[in-house]
mmCIF file of N, CA, C and O in Angstrom:
data_model
loop_
_atom_site.group_PDB
_atom_site.id
_atom_site.type_symbol
_atom_site.label_atom_id
_atom_site.label_comp_id
_atom_site.label_asym_id
_atom_site.label_seq_id
_atom_site.Cartn_x
_atom_site.Cartn_y
_atom_site.Cartn_z
ATOM 1 N N MET A 12 108.537 95.933 100.775
ATOM 2 C CA MET A 12 108.386 96.571 102.052
ATOM 3 C C MET A 12 107.285 97.527 102.330
ATOM 4 O O MET A 12 107.094 98.189 101.500
ATOM 5 N N LYS A 13 106.570 97.323 103.606
ATOM 6 C CA LYS A 13 105.391 98.034 104.032
ATOM 7 C C LYS A 13 105.919 98.768 105.259
ATOM 8 O O LYS A 13 106.723 98.181 106.236
ATOM 9 N N TYR A 14 105.657 100.106 105.086
ATOM 10 C CA TYR A 14 105.792 101.106 106.424
ATOM 11 C C TYR A 14 104.871 100.775 107.491
ATOM 12 O O TYR A 14 103.456 101.206 107.123
ATOM 13 N N ILE A 15 105.104 100.421 108.533
ATOM 14 C CA ILE A 15 104.381 100.461 109.720
ATOM 15 C C ILE A 15 104.167 101.950 110.543
ATOM 16 O O ILE A 15 103.018 102.328 110.913
ATOM 17 N N ILE A 16 105.359 102.234 110.913
ATOM 18 C CA ILE A 16 105.707 103.433 111.402
ATOM 19 C C ILE A 16 106.483 104.302 110.574
ATOM 20 O O ILE A 16 107.655 103.990 110.567
ATOM 21 N N PRO A 17 106.184 105.488 110.244
ATOM 22 C CA PRO A 17 107.021 106.422 109.216
ATOM 23 C C PRO A 17 108.183 106.776 110.548
ATOM 24 O O PRO A 17 108.099 107.122 111.664
ATOM 25 N N ALA A 18 109.435 107.105 109.557
ATOM 26 C CA ALA A 18 110.313 107.837 110.559
ATOM 27 C C ALA A 18 110.050 109.086 111.115
ATOM 28 O O ALA A 18 109.301 109.906 110.293
ATOM 29 N N ASP A 19 110.547 109.431 112.212
ATOM 30 C CA ASP A 19 110.427 110.736 112.920
ATOM 31 C C ASP A 19 111.117 111.953 112.040
ATOM 32 O O ASP A 19 112.340 111.639 111.685
ATOM 33 N N GLN A 20 110.494 112.725 111.486
ATOM 34 C CA GLN A 20 110.873 113.714 110.434
ATOM 35 C C GLN A 20 111.922 114.832 111.018
ATOM 36 O O GLN A 20 112.883 115.259 110.022
ATOM 37 N N THR A 21 112.038 114.964 112.349
ATOM 38 C CA THR A 21 112.762 115.863 112.694
ATOM 39 C C THR A 21 114.475 115.096 112.487
ATOM 40 O O THR A 21 115.363 115.622 112.301
ATOM 41 N N ILE A 22 114.348 113.876 113.256
ATOM 42 C CA ILE A 22 115.631 112.840 113.047
ATOM 43 C C ILE A 22 116.069 112.877 111.566
ATOM 44 O O ILE A 22 117.044 112.976 111.211
ATOM 45 N N VAL A 23 115.101 112.469 110.719
ATOM 46 C CA VAL A 23 115.528 112.460 109.267
ATOM 47 C C VAL A 23 115.928 113.705 108.855
ATOM 48 O O VAL A 23 116.948 113.576 107.763
ATOM 49 N N THR A 24 115.539 114.772 109.170
ATOM 50 C CA THR A 24 116.141 116.369 108.712
ATOM 51 C C THR A 24 117.685 116.420 109.149
ATOM 52 O O THR A 24 118.316 116.812 108.458
ATOM 53 N N LEU A 25 117.599 116.048 110.539
ATOM 54 C CA LEU A 25 119.196 116.090 110.948
ATOM 55 C C LEU A 25 120.113 115.099 110.498
ATOM 56 O O LEU A 25 121.170 115.581 109.901
ATOM 57 N N LEU A 26 119.424 113.937 110.066
ATOM 58 C CA LEU A 26 120.554 112.638 109.661
ATOM 59 C C LEU A 26 120.698 112.930 108.047
ATOM 60 O O LEU A 26 121.892 112.586 107.705
ATOM 61 N N GLY A 27 119.593 113.182 107.605
ATOM 62 C CA GLY A 27 119.661 112.924 105.923
ATOM 63 C C GLY A 27 119.603 111.517 105.754
ATOM 64 O O GLY A 27 119.466 110.626 106.385
ATOM 65 N N GLU A 28 120.096 111.251 104.387
ATOM 66 C CA GLU A 28 120.079 109.924 104.113
ATOM 67 C C GLU A 28 121.316 109.375 103.881
ATOM 68 O O GLU A 28 122.337 110.212 103.542
ATOM 69 N N GLN A 29 121.820 108.165 104.213
ATOM 70 C CA GLN A 29 123.166 107.846 104.011
ATOM 71 C C GLN A 29 123.334 107.468 102.371
ATOM 72 O O GLN A 29 122.505 107.250 101.786
ATOM 73 N N LYS A 30 124.461 108.007 101.945
ATOM 74 C CA LYS A 30 124.612 107.700 100.540
ATOM 75 C C LYS A 30 125.214 106.383 100.182
ATOM 76 O O LYS A 30 126.079 105.976 100.840
ATOM 77 N N LEU A 31 124.721 105.894 99.099
ATOM 78 C CA LEU A 31 125.297 104.591 98.479
ATOM 79 C C LEU A 31 126.485 104.416 98.240
ATOM 80 O O LEU A 31 127.039 103.447 98.293
ATOM 81 N N SER A 32 127.036 105.397 98.032
ATOM 82 C CA SER A 32 128.683 105.488 97.788
ATOM 83 C C SER A 32 129.324 104.977 99.086
ATOM 84 O O SER A 32 130.476 104.566 98.817
ATOM 85 N N GLU A 33 128.872 105.184 100.114
ATOM 86 C CA GLU A 33 129.516 104.938 101.514
ATOM 87 C C GLU A 33 129.078 103.470 101.733
ATOM 88 O O GLU A 33 129.870 102.925 102.974
ATOM 89 N N LYS A 34 128.663 102.611 101.108
ATOM 90 C CA LYS A 34 128.361 101.266 101.236
ATOM 91 C C LYS A 34 129.261 100.687 100.794
ATOM 92 O O LYS A 34 129.385 99.977 99.673
ATOM 93 N N ASN A 35 130.051 100.041 101.924
ATOM 94 C CA ASN A 35 131.137 99.082 101.658
ATOM 95 C C ASN A 35 131.175 98.047 102.368
ATOM 96 O O ASN A 35 130.598 96.929 101.632
ATOM 97 N N ASN A 36 131.202 97.973 103.657
ATOM 98 C CA ASN A 36 131.269 96.870 104.552
ATOM 99 C C ASN A 36 129.676 97.207 105.166
ATOM 100 O O ASN A 36 129.688 97.761 106.433
ATOM 101 N N VAL A 37 128.609 96.518 104.801
ATOM 102 C CA VAL A 37 127.594 96.777 105.356
ATOM 103 C C VAL A 37 127.190 95.777 106.484
ATOM 104 O O VAL A 37 127.502 94.371 106.300
ATOM 105 N N ARG A 38 126.717 96.425 107.590
ATOM 106 C CA ARG A 38 126.245 95.649 108.645
ATOM 107 C C ARG A 38 124.801 96.207 109.348
ATOM 108 O O ARG A 38 124.587 97.317 108.962
ATOM 109 N N LYS A 39 124.030 95.350 110.244
ATOM 110 C CA LYS A 39 122.973 95.822 110.802
ATOM 111 C C LYS A 39 123.396 96.777 111.774
ATOM 112 O O LYS A 39 124.207 96.707 112.836
ATOM 113 N N SER A 40 122.476 97.946 111.930
ATOM 114 C CA SER A 40 122.831 99.229 113.017
ATOM 115 C C SER A 40 122.485 98.644 114.058
ATOM 116 O O SER A 40 121.732 97.739 114.509
ATOM 117 N N CYS A 41 123.356 98.975 115.091
ATOM 118 C CA CYS A 41 122.908 99.003 116.763
ATOM 119 C C CYS A 41 121.671 99.443 116.759
ATOM 120 O O CYS A 41 121.025 98.994 118.167
ATOM 121 N N PHE A 42 121.121 100.432 116.320
ATOM 122 C CA PHE A 42 119.542 101.194 116.589
ATOM 123 C C PHE A 42 118.832 99.928 115.976
ATOM 124 O O PHE A 42 117.501 100.401 115.875
ATOM 125 N N SER A 43 118.879 99.092 115.232
ATOM 126 C CA SER A 43 117.855 98.088 114.618
ATOM 127 C C SER A 43 117.662 96.838 115.382
ATOM 128 O O SER A 43 118.346 96.239 115.745
ATOM 129 N N ILE A 44 116.285 96.737 115.591
ATOM 130 C CA ILE A 44 115.869 95.700 116.016
ATOM 131 C C ILE A 44 114.998 94.735 114.964
ATOM 132 O O ILE A 44 114.223 95.452 114.388
ATOM 133 N N SER A 45 115.138 93.565 114.877
ATOM 134 C CA SER A 45 114.558 92.829 113.850
ATOM 135 C C SER A 45 113.764 91.435 114.606
ATOM 136 O O SER A 45 114.373 90.898 115.569
ATOM 137 N N VAL A 46 112.339 91.379 114.202
ATOM 138 C CA VAL A 46 111.924 90.126 114.854
ATOM 139 C C VAL A 46 111.032 89.371 113.555
ATOM 140 O O VAL A 46 110.529 89.968 112.832
ATOM 141 N N ASP A 47 111.431 88.126 113.591
ATOM 142 C CA ASP A 47 110.728 87.287 112.917
ATOM 143 C C ASP A 47 109.605 86.919 113.019
ATOM 144 O O ASP A 47 109.106 86.674 114.148
ATOM 145 N N VAL A 48 108.323 86.860 111.898
ATOM 146 C CA VAL A 48 106.897 86.808 112.138
ATOM 147 C C VAL A 48 106.572 86.373 111.188
ATOM 148 O O VAL A 48 107.406 85.675 110.161
ATOM 149 N N ASP A 49 105.255 85.503 111.204
ATOM 150 C CA ASP A 49 104.579 84.923 110.020
ATOM 151 C C ASP A 49 104.918 85.836 109.016
ATOM 152 O O ASP A 49 104.859 86.809 108.531
ATOM 153 N N ASN A 50 105.558 84.981 107.629
ATOM 154 C CA ASN A 50 105.704 85.509 106.392
ATOM 155 C C ASN A 50 106.661 86.710 106.294
ATOM 156 O O ASN A 50 106.483 87.381 105.189
ATOM 157 N N GLY A 51 107.543 86.826 107.199
ATOM 158 C CA GLY A 51 108.131 87.980 107.203
ATOM 159 C C GLY A 51 109.225 88.569 108.231
ATOM 160 O O GLY A 51 109.324 87.614 109.086
ATOM 161 N N ARG A 52 109.358 89.393 108.215
ATOM 162 C CA ARG A 52 110.410 90.109 109.415
ATOM 163 C C ARG A 52 110.061 91.410 109.709
ATOM 164 O O ARG A 52 109.648 92.319 108.795
ATOM 165 N N LEU A 53 109.694 91.859 110.775
ATOM 166 C CA LEU A 53 109.532 93.326 111.230
ATOM 167 C C LEU A 53 110.769 94.049 111.686
ATOM 168 O O LEU A 53 111.596 93.195 112.414
ATOM 169 N N LEU A 54 111.142 95.186 111.174
ATOM 170 C CA LEU A 54 112.448 96.004 111.612
ATOM 171 C C LEU A 54 111.962 97.003 112.337
ATOM 172 O O LEU A 54 111.165 97.660 111.731
ATOM 173 N N TYR A 55 112.545 97.484 113.310
ATOM 174 C CA TYR A 55 112.455 98.687 114.339
ATOM 175 C C TYR A 55 113.705 99.353 114.327
ATOM 176 O O TYR A 55 114.671 98.849 114.681
ATOM 177 N N ASN A 56 113.659 100.797 113.786
ATOM 178 C CA ASN A 56 114.906 101.611 114.019
ATOM 179 C C ASN A 56 114.900 102.488 115.355
ATOM 180 O O ASN A 56 113.969 103.207 115.106
ATOM 181 N N THR A 57 115.492 102.133 116.418
ATOM 182 C CA THR A 57 115.238 103.041 117.517
ATOM 183 C C THR A 57 115.715 104.534 117.251
ATOM 184 O O THR A 57 115.519 105.525 118.044
ATOM 185 N N LEU A 58 116.407 104.675 116.601
ATOM 186 C CA LEU A 58 117.366 105.887 116.317
ATOM 187 C C LEU A 58 116.206 106.894 115.387
ATOM 188 O O LEU A 58 115.872 108.157 115.986
ATOM 189 N N THR A 59 115.487 106.231 114.414
ATOM 190 C CA THR A 59 114.546 107.098 113.868
ATOM 191 C C THR A 59 113.125 106.571 114.298
ATOM 192 O O THR A 59 112.245 107.451 113.630
ATOM 193 N N ASN A 60 112.624 105.913 115.079
ATOM 194 C CA ASN A 60 111.553 105.466 115.340
ATOM 195 C C ASN A 60 110.801 104.836 114.114
ATOM 196 O O ASN A 60 109.482 104.907 114.227
ATOM 197 N N GLU A 61 111.294 104.523 113.144
ATOM 198 C CA GLU A 61 110.758 103.937 112.035
ATOM 199 C C GLU A 61 110.780 102.303 111.894
ATOM 200 O O GLU A 61 111.354 101.642 112.746
ATOM 201 N N CYS A 62 109.341 101.610 111.744
ATOM 202 C CA CYS A 62 109.404 100.242 111.726
ATOM 203 C C CYS A 62 108.844 99.908 110.247
ATOM 204 O O CYS A 62 107.829 100.521 109.955
ATOM 205 N N VAL A 63 109.389 98.962 109.879
ATOM 206 C CA VAL A 63 109.006 98.374 108.578
ATOM 207 C C VAL A 63 108.642 96.854 108.523
ATOM 208 O O VAL A 63 109.189 96.188 109.098
ATOM 209 N N PHE A 64 108.016 96.351 107.609
ATOM 210 C CA PHE A 64 107.739 94.935 107.514
ATOM 211 C C PHE A 64 108.123 94.510 105.942
ATOM 212 O O PHE A 64 107.954 94.913 104.946
ATOM 213 N N ILE A 65 109.020 93.481 106.211
ATOM 214 C CA ILE A 65 109.653 92.650 104.587
ATOM 215 C C ILE A 65 109.291 91.340 104.834
ATOM 216 O O ILE A 65 109.416 90.725 105.874
ATOM 217 N N SER A 66 108.330 91.034 103.532
ATOM 218 C CA SER A 66 108.080 89.977 103.549
ATOM 219 C C SER A 66 108.948 88.963 103.000
ATOM 220 O O SER A 66 110.151 89.423 102.533
ATOM 221 N N GLU A 67 108.920 87.662 103.147
ATOM 222 C CA GLU A 67 109.690 86.551 102.877
ATOM 223 C C GLU A 67 110.379 86.665 101.526
ATOM 224 O O GLU A 67 111.511 86.609 101.271
ATOM 225 N N ASN A 68 109.497 86.896 100.404
ATOM 226 C CA ASN A 68 109.951 87.112 98.941
ATOM 227 C C ASN A 68 110.596 88.438 98.617
ATOM 228 O O ASN A 68 110.768 88.498 97.322
ATOM 229 N N GLU A 69 110.671 89.382 99.563
ATOM 230 C CA GLU A 69 111.208 90.603 99.172
ATOM 231 C C GLU A 69 112.734 90.807 99.426
ATOM 232 O O GLU A 69 113.251 92.049 99.527
ATOM 233 N N VAL A 70 113.429 89.988 99.565
ATOM 234 C CA VAL A 70 114.968 90.158 100.223
ATOM 235 C C VAL A 70 115.579 90.235 98.377
ATOM 236 O O VAL A 70 115.694 89.377 97.659
ATOM 237 N N ASP A 71 115.996 91.580 98.463
ATOM 238 C CA ASP A 71 116.894 91.692 97.117
ATOM 239 C C ASP A 71 117.791 93.002 97.195
ATOM 240 O O ASP A 71 117.742 93.759 98.332
ATOM 241 N N THR A 72 118.577 93.393 96.331
ATOM 242 C CA THR A 72 119.549 94.738 96.488
ATOM 243 C C THR A 72 118.505 95.817 96.556
ATOM 244 O O THR A 72 118.932 96.886 97.218
ATOM 245 N N GLU A 73 117.487 96.196 96.142
ATOM 246 C CA GLU A 73 116.570 97.584 96.029
ATOM 247 C C GLU A 73 116.138 97.545 97.515
ATOM 248 O O GLU A 73 116.380 98.637 98.107
ATOM 249 N N ILE A 74 115.683 96.484 98.130
ATOM 250 C CA ILE A 74 115.456 96.561 99.759
ATOM 251 C C ILE A 74 116.477 96.861 100.698
ATOM 252 O O ILE A 74 116.311 97.715 101.407
ATOM 253 N N GLU A 75 117.601 96.171 100.313
ATOM 254 C CA GLU A 75 118.962 96.396 100.955
ATOM 255 C C GLU A 75 119.300 97.946 100.887
ATOM 256 O O GLU A 75 119.848 98.439 101.857
ATOM 257 N N ASP A 76 119.333 98.595 99.781
ATOM 258 C CA ASP A 76 119.664 99.937 99.707
ATOM 259 C C ASP A 76 118.623 100.775 100.368
ATOM 260 O O ASP A 76 119.174 101.805 100.745
ATOM 261 N N CYS A 77 117.569 100.698 100.248
ATOM 262 C CA CYS A 77 116.503 101.456 101.056
ATOM 263 C C CYS A 77 116.573 101.293 102.549
ATOM 264 O O CYS A 77 116.835 102.243 103.274
ATOM 265 N N LEU A 78 117.120 100.076 102.903
ATOM 266 C CA LEU A 78 117.322 99.826 104.228
ATOM 267 C C LEU A 78 118.829 100.735 104.688
ATOM 268 O O LEU A 78 118.867 101.230 106.024
ATOM 269 N N PHE A 79 119.665 100.701 103.827
ATOM 270 C CA PHE A 79 120.839 101.407 104.095
ATOM 271 C C PHE A 79 120.691 103.023 104.468
ATOM 272 O O PHE A 79 120.937 103.628 105.031
ATOM 273 N N LYS A 80 119.822 103.410 103.355
ATOM 274 C CA LYS A 80 119.474 104.797 103.102
ATOM 275 C C LYS A 80 118.642 105.024 104.500
ATOM 276 O O LYS A 80 118.944 106.328 105.053
ATOM 277 N N LYS A 81 117.906 104.597 105.036
ATOM 278 C CA LYS A 81 117.241 104.787 106.204
ATOM 279 C C LYS A 81 117.589 104.412 107.478
ATOM 280 O O LYS A 81 117.112 104.294 108.657
ATOM 281 N N TYR A 82 119.132 104.042 107.585
ATOM 282 C CA TYR A 82 119.935 103.745 108.909
ATOM 283 C C TYR A 82 119.403 102.379 109.550
ATOM 284 O O TYR A 82 120.038 102.196 110.653
ATOM 285 N N PHE A 83 118.765 101.550 108.700
ATOM 286 C CA PHE A 83 118.495 100.096 109.354
ATOM 287 C C PHE A 83 120.011 99.319 109.187
ATOM 288 O O PHE A 83 120.192 98.406 109.964
ATOM 289 N N LEU A 84 120.680 99.753 108.344
ATOM 290 C CA LEU A 84 122.076 98.993 107.917
ATOM 291 C C LEU A 84 122.915 100.313 107.615
ATOM 292 O O LEU A 84 122.691 101.422 107.567
ATOM 293 N N VAL A 85 124.222 100.008 108.346
ATOM 294 C CA VAL A 85 125.316 100.928 108.335
ATOM 295 C C VAL A 85 126.499 100.331 107.482
ATOM 296 O O VAL A 85 126.602 99.205 107.725
#
């Protein structure tokens, strides 16, 4: 996962990270926008103003956990 735009630190401070213990029924956040691009996908979170690039071969549990902590998934 490559960070294109870092999260707004004010929002991150207010929200904190989601705790993985709360990870039961995971779904895409209503604040997340995803766009397929060459060799992967861009994800933008309108809540935190964060944008990341995930290449096609990076889909695994570790990436999902990171996306959950950063409110791309809820």
